[in-house]
């Protein structure tokens, strides 16, 4: 819920969440030639406060002759609300949405993005720390605002380093193998050869051994 208080300010009566719809900006729909005619008439009459908001080139809202409470929402160089275009049943409408969480009791504001017609600039009295001093002039970037607009840094995922594993050096165990020592079974020595020769000579000469 919202309420207009003294001095033409709009106050939030309850906490408003970020992105929540706050109010619709409505008024009389006119075109560009009619805007030029009315501005000329306002200037001639000494009228300095008017509430003209462009929806499209051929559709402009003049909230001065008829409107709702949204026309009492003041400008700020560091606003807590913003305008958004929404298509409702084929018709483009202007809605005011919360740019951030707004606590109850805080004044509701948005950036008029004022289009200065002519050479004269209109002073801005929003009082924000980043106030540009004039309507239609881009607001100064303060450190706090820069932090809010700056996208959060991407989290770096640290790759876990694997701990070096200590491997035991295995000493090769020699396999049991049969010794290559030559066997003496069935082998012939020099003495055996000499005995065999003597036997052969005895047989040939008919001598008994």
PDB file of C-alpha atoms in Angstrom:
ATOM      1  CA  UNK A   1       0.000   0.000   0.000  1.00  0.00           C
ATOM      2  CA  UNK A   2       1.124   3.561  -0.727  1.00  0.00           C
ATOM      3  CA  UNK A   3       0.037   7.008   0.388  1.00  0.00           C
ATOM      4  CA  UNK A   4       0.530  10.574  -0.804  1.00  0.00           C
ATOM      5  CA  UNK A   5       1.659  12.848   2.027  1.00  0.00           C
ATOM      6  CA  UNK A   6       2.106  16.599   2.395  1.00  0.00           C
ATOM      7  CA  UNK A   7       4.323  18.252  -0.202  1.00  0.00           C
ATOM      8  CA  UNK A   8       3.214  15.828  -2.919  1.00  0.00           C
ATOM      9  CA  UNK A   9       5.364  12.856  -1.902  1.00  0.00           C
ATOM     10  CA  UNK A  10       4.458   9.190  -2.229  1.00  0.00           C
ATOM     11  CA  UNK A  11       5.336   6.993   0.753  1.00  0.00           C
ATOM     12  CA  UNK A  12       5.378   3.194   1.053  1.00  0.00           C
ATOM     13  CA  UNK A  13       3.085   2.047   3.887  1.00  0.00           C
ATOM     14  CA  UNK A  14       4.511  -1.468   3.925  1.00  0.00           C
ATOM     15  CA  UNK A  15       7.699  -3.246   2.921  1.00  0.00           C
ATOM     16  CA  UNK A  16       8.070  -3.690  -0.838  1.00  0.00           C
ATOM     17  CA  UNK A  17      10.183  -6.483  -2.317  1.00  0.00           C
ATOM     18  CA  UNK A  18      12.670  -5.969  -5.139  1.00  0.00           C
ATOM     19  CA  UNK A  19      10.943  -6.324  -8.529  1.00  0.00           C
ATOM     20  CA  UNK A  20       7.461  -5.929  -7.011  1.00  0.00           C
ATOM     21  CA  UNK A  21       4.813  -3.954  -8.909  1.00  0.00           C
ATOM     22  CA  UNK A  22       4.157  -0.632  -7.157  1.00  0.00           C
ATOM     23  CA  UNK A  23       1.767   1.407  -9.314  1.00  0.00           C
ATOM     24  CA  UNK A  24       0.648   2.071 -12.891  1.00  0.00           C
ATOM     25  CA  UNK A  25       1.372   5.446 -14.485  1.00  0.00           C
ATOM     26  CA  UNK A  26      -1.814   6.643 -16.177  1.00  0.00           C
ATOM     27  CA  UNK A  27      -3.149   9.828 -17.700  1.00  0.00           C
ATOM     28  CA  UNK A  28      -4.590  11.315 -20.868  1.00  0.00           C
ATOM     29  CA  UNK A  29      -3.168   9.767 -24.057  1.00  0.00           C
ATOM     30  CA  UNK A  30      -2.052  12.377 -26.600  1.00  0.00           C
ATOM     31  CA  UNK A  31       0.257  12.533 -29.636  1.00  0.00           C
ATOM     32  CA  UNK A  32       3.403  14.575 -30.355  1.00  0.00           C
ATOM     33  CA  UNK A  33       1.683  17.597 -31.993  1.00  0.00           C
ATOM     34  CA  UNK A  34      -0.631  17.884 -28.973  1.00  0.00           C
ATOM     35  CA  UNK A  35       2.371  17.663 -26.631  1.00  0.00           C
ATOM     36  CA  UNK A  36       3.994  20.621 -28.425  1.00  0.00           C
ATOM     37  CA  UNK A  37       0.754  22.632 -28.196  1.00  0.00           C
ATOM     38  CA  UNK A  38       0.298  21.905 -24.480  1.00  0.00           C
ATOM     39  CA  UNK A  39       3.890  22.680 -23.571  1.00  0.00           C
ATOM     40  CA  UNK A  40       3.552  26.030 -25.337  1.00  0.00           C
ATOM     41  CA  UNK A  41       0.343  26.692 -23.419  1.00  0.00           C
ATOM     42  CA  UNK A  42       1.921  25.642 -20.093  1.00  0.00           C
ATOM     43  CA  UNK A  43       4.896  27.935 -20.680  1.00  0.00           C
ATOM     44  CA  UNK A  44       2.664  30.889 -21.589  1.00  0.00           C
ATOM     45  CA  UNK A  45       0.604  30.318 -18.449  1.00  0.00           C
ATOM     46  CA  UNK A  46       3.696  30.072 -16.241  1.00  0.00           C
ATOM     47  CA  UNK A  47       3.062  26.409 -15.449  1.00  0.00           C
ATOM     48  CA  UNK A  48       6.352  24.688 -14.596  1.00  0.00           C
ATOM     49  CA  UNK A  49       5.078  21.376 -13.228  1.00  0.00           C
ATOM     50  CA  UNK A  50       3.702  18.924 -15.745  1.00  0.00           C
ATOM     51  CA  UNK A  51       3.656  15.150 -15.947  1.00  0.00           C
ATOM     52  CA  UNK A  52       4.246  14.007 -19.517  1.00  0.00           C
ATOM     53  CA  UNK A  53       5.643  10.524 -20.092  1.00  0.00           C
ATOM     54  CA  UNK A  54       6.306   9.013 -23.533  1.00  0.00           C
ATOM     55  CA  UNK A  55       5.001   5.489 -24.123  1.00  0.00           C
ATOM     56  CA  UNK A  56       5.535   5.346 -27.881  1.00  0.00           C
ATOM     57  CA  UNK A  57       6.038   7.973 -30.586  1.00  0.00           C
ATOM     58  CA  UNK A  58       2.294   8.318 -31.180  1.00  0.00           C
ATOM     59  CA  UNK A  59       1.206   7.596 -27.580  1.00  0.00           C
ATOM     60  CA  UNK A  60       2.238  10.001 -24.825  1.00  0.00           C
ATOM     61  CA  UNK A  61       0.752  10.201 -21.328  1.00  0.00           C
ATOM     62  CA  UNK A  62      -0.132  13.623 -19.908  1.00  0.00           C
ATOM     63  CA  UNK A  63      -0.901  13.079 -16.232  1.00  0.00           C
ATOM     64  CA  UNK A  64      -1.709  16.724 -15.481  1.00  0.00           C
ATOM     65  CA  UNK A  65      -5.410  16.953 -16.482  1.00  0.00           C
ATOM     66  CA  UNK A  66      -6.294  13.458 -15.174  1.00  0.00           C
ATOM     67  CA  UNK A  67      -4.232  10.765 -13.534  1.00  0.00           C
ATOM     68  CA  UNK A  68      -3.785   8.599 -10.447  1.00  0.00           C
ATOM     69  CA  UNK A  69      -1.457   8.952  -7.449  1.00  0.00           C
ATOM     70  CA  UNK A  70       1.578   7.894  -9.528  1.00  0.00           C
ATOM     71  CA  UNK A  71       1.982  11.481 -10.730  1.00  0.00           C
ATOM     72  CA  UNK A  72       3.036  12.450  -7.197  1.00  0.00           C
ATOM     73  CA  UNK A  73       6.070  10.169  -7.317  1.00  0.00           C
ATOM     74  CA  UNK A  74       9.093  12.454  -7.327  1.00  0.00           C
ATOM     75  CA  UNK A  75      12.250  12.223  -9.400  1.00  0.00           C
ATOM     76  CA  UNK A  76      15.543  10.980  -7.955  1.00  0.00           C
ATOM     77  CA  UNK A  77      19.001  10.482  -9.417  1.00  0.00           C
ATOM     78  CA  UNK A  78      19.223   7.398  -7.200  1.00  0.00           C
ATOM     79  CA  UNK A  79      15.634   6.077  -7.366  1.00  0.00           C
ATOM     80  CA  UNK A  80      14.155   3.019  -5.688  1.00  0.00           C
ATOM     81  CA  UNK A  81      11.627   2.439  -8.508  1.00  0.00           C
ATOM     82  CA  UNK A  82      11.784   2.250 -12.298  1.00  0.00           C
ATOM     83  CA  UNK A  83       9.346   2.379 -15.218  1.00  0.00           C
ATOM     84  CA  UNK A  84       8.680  -0.716 -17.319  1.00  0.00           C
ATOM     85  CA  UNK A  85       6.574  -1.153 -20.448  1.00  0.00           C
ATOM     86  CA  UNK A  86       4.046  -3.979 -20.315  1.00  0.00           C
ATOM     87  CA  UNK A  87       1.717  -5.246 -23.010  1.00  0.00           C
ATOM     88  CA  UNK A  88      -1.748  -5.667 -21.496  1.00  0.00           C
ATOM     89  CA  UNK A  89      -4.360  -7.072 -23.889  1.00  0.00           C
ATOM     90  CA  UNK A  90      -2.470  -5.557 -26.843  1.00  0.00           C
ATOM     91  CA  UNK A  91      -2.105  -2.148 -25.203  1.00  0.00           C
ATOM     92  CA  UNK A  92       1.273  -0.835 -24.013  1.00  0.00           C
ATOM     93  CA  UNK A  93       1.100   0.333 -20.401  1.00  0.00           C
ATOM     94  CA  UNK A  94       3.644   1.885 -18.042  1.00  0.00           C
ATOM     95  CA  UNK A  95       4.202   0.239 -14.681  1.00  0.00           C
ATOM     96  CA  UNK A  96       6.374   1.343 -11.775  1.00  0.00           C
ATOM     97  CA  UNK A  97       8.401  -1.455 -10.159  1.00  0.00           C
ATOM     98  CA  UNK A  98      10.751  -1.573  -7.180  1.00  0.00           C
ATOM     99  CA  UNK A  99      14.426  -1.559  -8.179  1.00  0.00           C
ATOM    100  CA  UNK A 100      15.413  -2.832  -4.742  1.00  0.00           C
ATOM    101  CA  UNK A 101      13.827  -3.750  -1.425  1.00  0.00           C
ATOM    102  CA  UNK A 102      11.999  -0.711  -0.027  1.00  0.00           C
ATOM    103  CA  UNK A 103      11.184  -0.539   3.704  1.00  0.00           C
ATOM    104  CA  UNK A 104       7.886   0.899   4.938  1.00  0.00           C
ATOM    105  CA  UNK A 105       8.009   4.661   5.408  1.00  0.00           C
ATOM    106  CA  UNK A 106      10.494   5.343   2.576  1.00  0.00           C
ATOM    107  CA  UNK A 107       9.581   7.794  -0.179  1.00  0.00           C
ATOM    108  CA  UNK A 108       8.986   6.211  -3.598  1.00  0.00           C
ATOM    109  CA  UNK A 109      10.924   7.798  -6.473  1.00  0.00           C
ATOM    110  CA  UNK A 110      11.924   7.088 -10.067  1.00  0.00           C
ATOM    111  CA  UNK A 111      14.200   8.658 -12.681  1.00  0.00           C
ATOM    112  CA  UNK A 112      12.126  10.962 -14.900  1.00  0.00           C
ATOM    113  CA  UNK A 113      14.754  10.798 -17.685  1.00  0.00           C
ATOM    114  CA  UNK A 114      13.611  14.332 -18.349  1.00  0.00           C
ATOM    115  CA  UNK A 115      13.690  15.529 -21.956  1.00  0.00           C
ATOM    116  CA  UNK A 116      14.669  19.199 -21.889  1.00  0.00           C
ATOM    117  CA  UNK A 117      12.870  21.133 -24.603  1.00  0.00           C
ATOM    118  CA  UNK A 118      14.728  24.348 -25.296  1.00  0.00           C
ATOM    119  CA  UNK A 119      17.930  25.678 -23.782  1.00  0.00           C
ATOM    120  CA  UNK A 120      16.779  26.073 -20.184  1.00  0.00           C
ATOM    121  CA  UNK A 121      17.686  23.276 -17.786  1.00  0.00           C
ATOM    122  CA  UNK A 122      15.492  22.427 -14.849  1.00  0.00           C
ATOM    123  CA  UNK A 123      17.275  22.110 -11.497  1.00  0.00           C
ATOM    124  CA  UNK A 124      17.121  18.744  -9.719  1.00  0.00           C
ATOM    125  CA  UNK A 125      16.399  18.912  -5.985  1.00  0.00           C
ATOM    126  CA  UNK A 126      16.409  15.173  -5.192  1.00  0.00           C
ATOM    127  CA  UNK A 127      19.255  15.523  -2.682  1.00  0.00           C
ATOM    128  CA  UNK A 128      20.901  12.216  -3.602  1.00  0.00           C
ATOM    129  CA  UNK A 129      24.649  11.920  -3.112  1.00  0.00           C
ATOM    130  CA  UNK A 130      25.006  11.303  -6.859  1.00  0.00           C
ATOM    131  CA  UNK A 131      22.642  14.077  -7.955  1.00  0.00           C
ATOM    132  CA  UNK A 132      23.579  15.576 -11.335  1.00  0.00           C
ATOM    133  CA  UNK A 133      22.088  18.958 -10.415  1.00  0.00           C
ATOM    134  CA  UNK A 134      19.697  19.075 -13.382  1.00  0.00           C
ATOM    135  CA  UNK A 135      16.841  16.961 -14.689  1.00  0.00           C
ATOM    136  CA  UNK A 136      17.752  15.056 -17.826  1.00  0.00           C
ATOM    137  CA  UNK A 137      21.467  15.035 -17.019  1.00  0.00           C
ATOM    138  CA  UNK A 138      22.884  11.559 -16.221  1.00  0.00           C
ATOM    139  CA  UNK A 139      23.437  11.047 -12.514  1.00  0.00           C
ATOM    140  CA  UNK A 140      26.949  10.858 -11.109  1.00  0.00           C
ATOM    141  CA  UNK A 141      28.180   7.394 -10.300  1.00  0.00           C
ATOM    142  CA  UNK A 142      28.998   7.061  -6.647  1.00  0.00           C
ATOM    143  CA  UNK A 143      31.033   4.216  -5.203  1.00  0.00           C
ATOM    144  CA  UNK A 144      27.934   2.748  -3.563  1.00  0.00           C
ATOM    145  CA  UNK A 145      25.914   2.894  -6.783  1.00  0.00           C
ATOM    146  CA  UNK A 146      28.773   1.457  -8.821  1.00  0.00           C
ATOM    147  CA  UNK A 147      28.899  -1.509  -6.447  1.00  0.00           C
ATOM    148  CA  UNK A 148      25.156  -2.106  -6.861  1.00  0.00           C
ATOM    149  CA  UNK A 149      25.330  -1.915 -10.663  1.00  0.00           C
ATOM    150  CA  UNK A 150      28.499  -3.970 -10.945  1.00  0.00           C
ATOM    151  CA  UNK A 151      27.664  -7.615 -11.660  1.00  0.00           C
ATOM    152  CA  UNK A 152      28.873 -10.030  -9.007  1.00  0.00           C
ATOM    153  CA  UNK A 153      32.232 -11.605  -9.855  1.00  0.00           C
ATOM    154  CA  UNK A 154      32.176 -15.146 -11.068  1.00  0.00           C
ATOM    155  CA  UNK A 155      33.212 -17.619  -8.472  1.00  0.00           C
ATOM    156  CA  UNK A 156      36.420 -19.383  -9.306  1.00  0.00           C
ATOM    157  CA  UNK A 157      36.351 -23.057  -8.634  1.00  0.00           C
ATOM    158  CA  UNK A 158      39.627 -24.240  -7.230  1.00  0.00           C
ATOM    159  CA  UNK A 159      40.781 -27.534  -8.584  1.00  0.00           C
ATOM    160  CA  UNK A 160      41.913 -29.820  -5.844  1.00  0.00           C
ATOM    161  CA  UNK A 161      45.484 -30.883  -6.182  1.00  0.00           C
ATOM    162  CA  UNK A 162      45.996 -34.575  -5.736  1.00  0.00           C
ATOM    163  CA  UNK A 163      48.326 -35.476  -2.940  1.00  0.00           C
ATOM    164  CA  UNK A 164      51.395 -37.365  -4.174  1.00  0.00           C
ATOM    165  CA  UNK A 165      51.099 -41.029  -3.326  1.00  0.00           C
ATOM    166  CA  UNK A 166      54.191 -42.834  -2.033  1.00  0.00           C
ATOM    167  CA  UNK A 167      54.668 -46.206  -3.576  1.00  0.00           C
ATOM    168  CA  UNK A 168      56.799 -48.855  -1.943  1.00  0.00           C
ATOM    169  CA  UNK A 169      59.574 -50.038  -4.127  1.00  0.00           C
ATOM    170  CA  UNK A 170      59.211 -53.775  -4.391  1.00  0.00           C
ATOM    171  CA  UNK A 171      62.447 -55.703  -4.396  1.00  0.00           C
ATOM    172  CA  UNK A 172      62.217 -58.486  -6.960  1.00  0.00           C
ATOM    173  CA  UNK A 173      62.370 -61.933  -5.317  1.00  0.00           C
ATOM    174  CA  UNK A 174      64.573 -64.345  -7.244  1.00  0.00           C
ATOM    175  CA  UNK A 175      62.644 -67.366  -8.422  1.00  0.00           C
ATOM    176  CA  UNK A 176      63.832 -70.781  -7.434  1.00  0.00           C
ATOM    177  CA  UNK A 177      65.581 -72.412 -10.393  1.00  0.00           C
ATOM    178  CA  UNK A 178      67.315 -75.713 -10.817  1.00  0.00           C
ATOM    179  CA  UNK A 179      71.069 -75.486 -10.596  1.00  0.00           C
ATOM    180  CA  UNK A 180      72.901 -75.897 -13.903  1.00  0.00           C
ATOM    181  CA  UNK A 181      75.530 -78.105 -12.311  1.00  0.00           C
ATOM    182  CA  UNK A 182      76.278 -81.003 -14.775  1.00  0.00           C
ATOM    183  CA  UNK A 183      75.247 -84.445 -13.569  1.00  0.00           C
ATOM    184  CA  UNK A 184      77.924 -87.162 -13.235  1.00  0.00           C
ATOM    185  CA  UNK A 185      75.485 -90.009 -13.947  1.00  0.00           C
ATOM    186  CA  UNK A 186      76.393 -91.858 -17.143  1.00  0.00           C
ATOM    187  CA  UNK A 187      79.497 -89.819 -17.729  1.00  0.00           C
ATOM    188  CA  UNK A 188      82.756 -91.383 -19.037  1.00  0.00           C
ATOM    189  CA  UNK A 189      86.093 -90.674 -17.403  1.00  0.00           C
ATOM    190  CA  UNK A 190      89.643 -91.140 -18.821  1.00  0.00           C
ATOM    191  CA  UNK A 191      90.289 -94.301 -16.678  1.00  0.00           C
ATOM    192  CA  UNK A 192      87.180 -96.018 -18.035  1.00  0.00           C
ATOM    193  CA  UNK A 193      88.337 -95.446 -21.604  1.00  0.00           C
ATOM    194  CA  UNK A 194      91.755 -96.945 -20.847  1.00  0.00           C
ATOM    195  CA  UNK A 195      90.138-100.079 -19.268  1.00  0.00           C
ATOM    196  CA  UNK A 196      87.939-100.548 -22.310  1.00  0.00           C
ATOM    197  CA  UNK A 197      90.951-100.394 -24.665  1.00  0.00           C
ATOM    198  CA  UNK A 198      92.795-103.051 -22.633  1.00  0.00           C
ATOM    199  CA  UNK A 199      89.754-105.353 -22.817  1.00  0.00           C
ATOM    200  CA  UNK A 200      89.558-104.978 -26.572  1.00  0.00           C
ATOM    201  CA  UNK A 201      93.287-105.772 -27.015  1.00  0.00           C
ATOM    202  CA  UNK A 202      92.981-108.849 -24.772  1.00  0.00           C
ATOM    203  CA  UNK A 203      90.083-110.192 -26.784  1.00  0.00           C
ATOM    204  CA  UNK A 204      91.939-109.636 -30.024  1.00  0.00           C
ATOM    205  CA  UNK A 205      95.136-111.342 -28.752  1.00  0.00           C
ATOM    206  CA  UNK A 206      93.274-114.157 -26.955  1.00  0.00           C
ATOM    207  CA  UNK A 207      94.596-113.135 -23.553  1.00  0.00           C
ATOM    208  CA  UNK A 208      92.467-113.716 -20.494  1.00  0.00           C
ATOM    209  CA  UNK A 209      92.204-110.699 -18.197  1.00  0.00           C
TER     210      UNK A 209
END
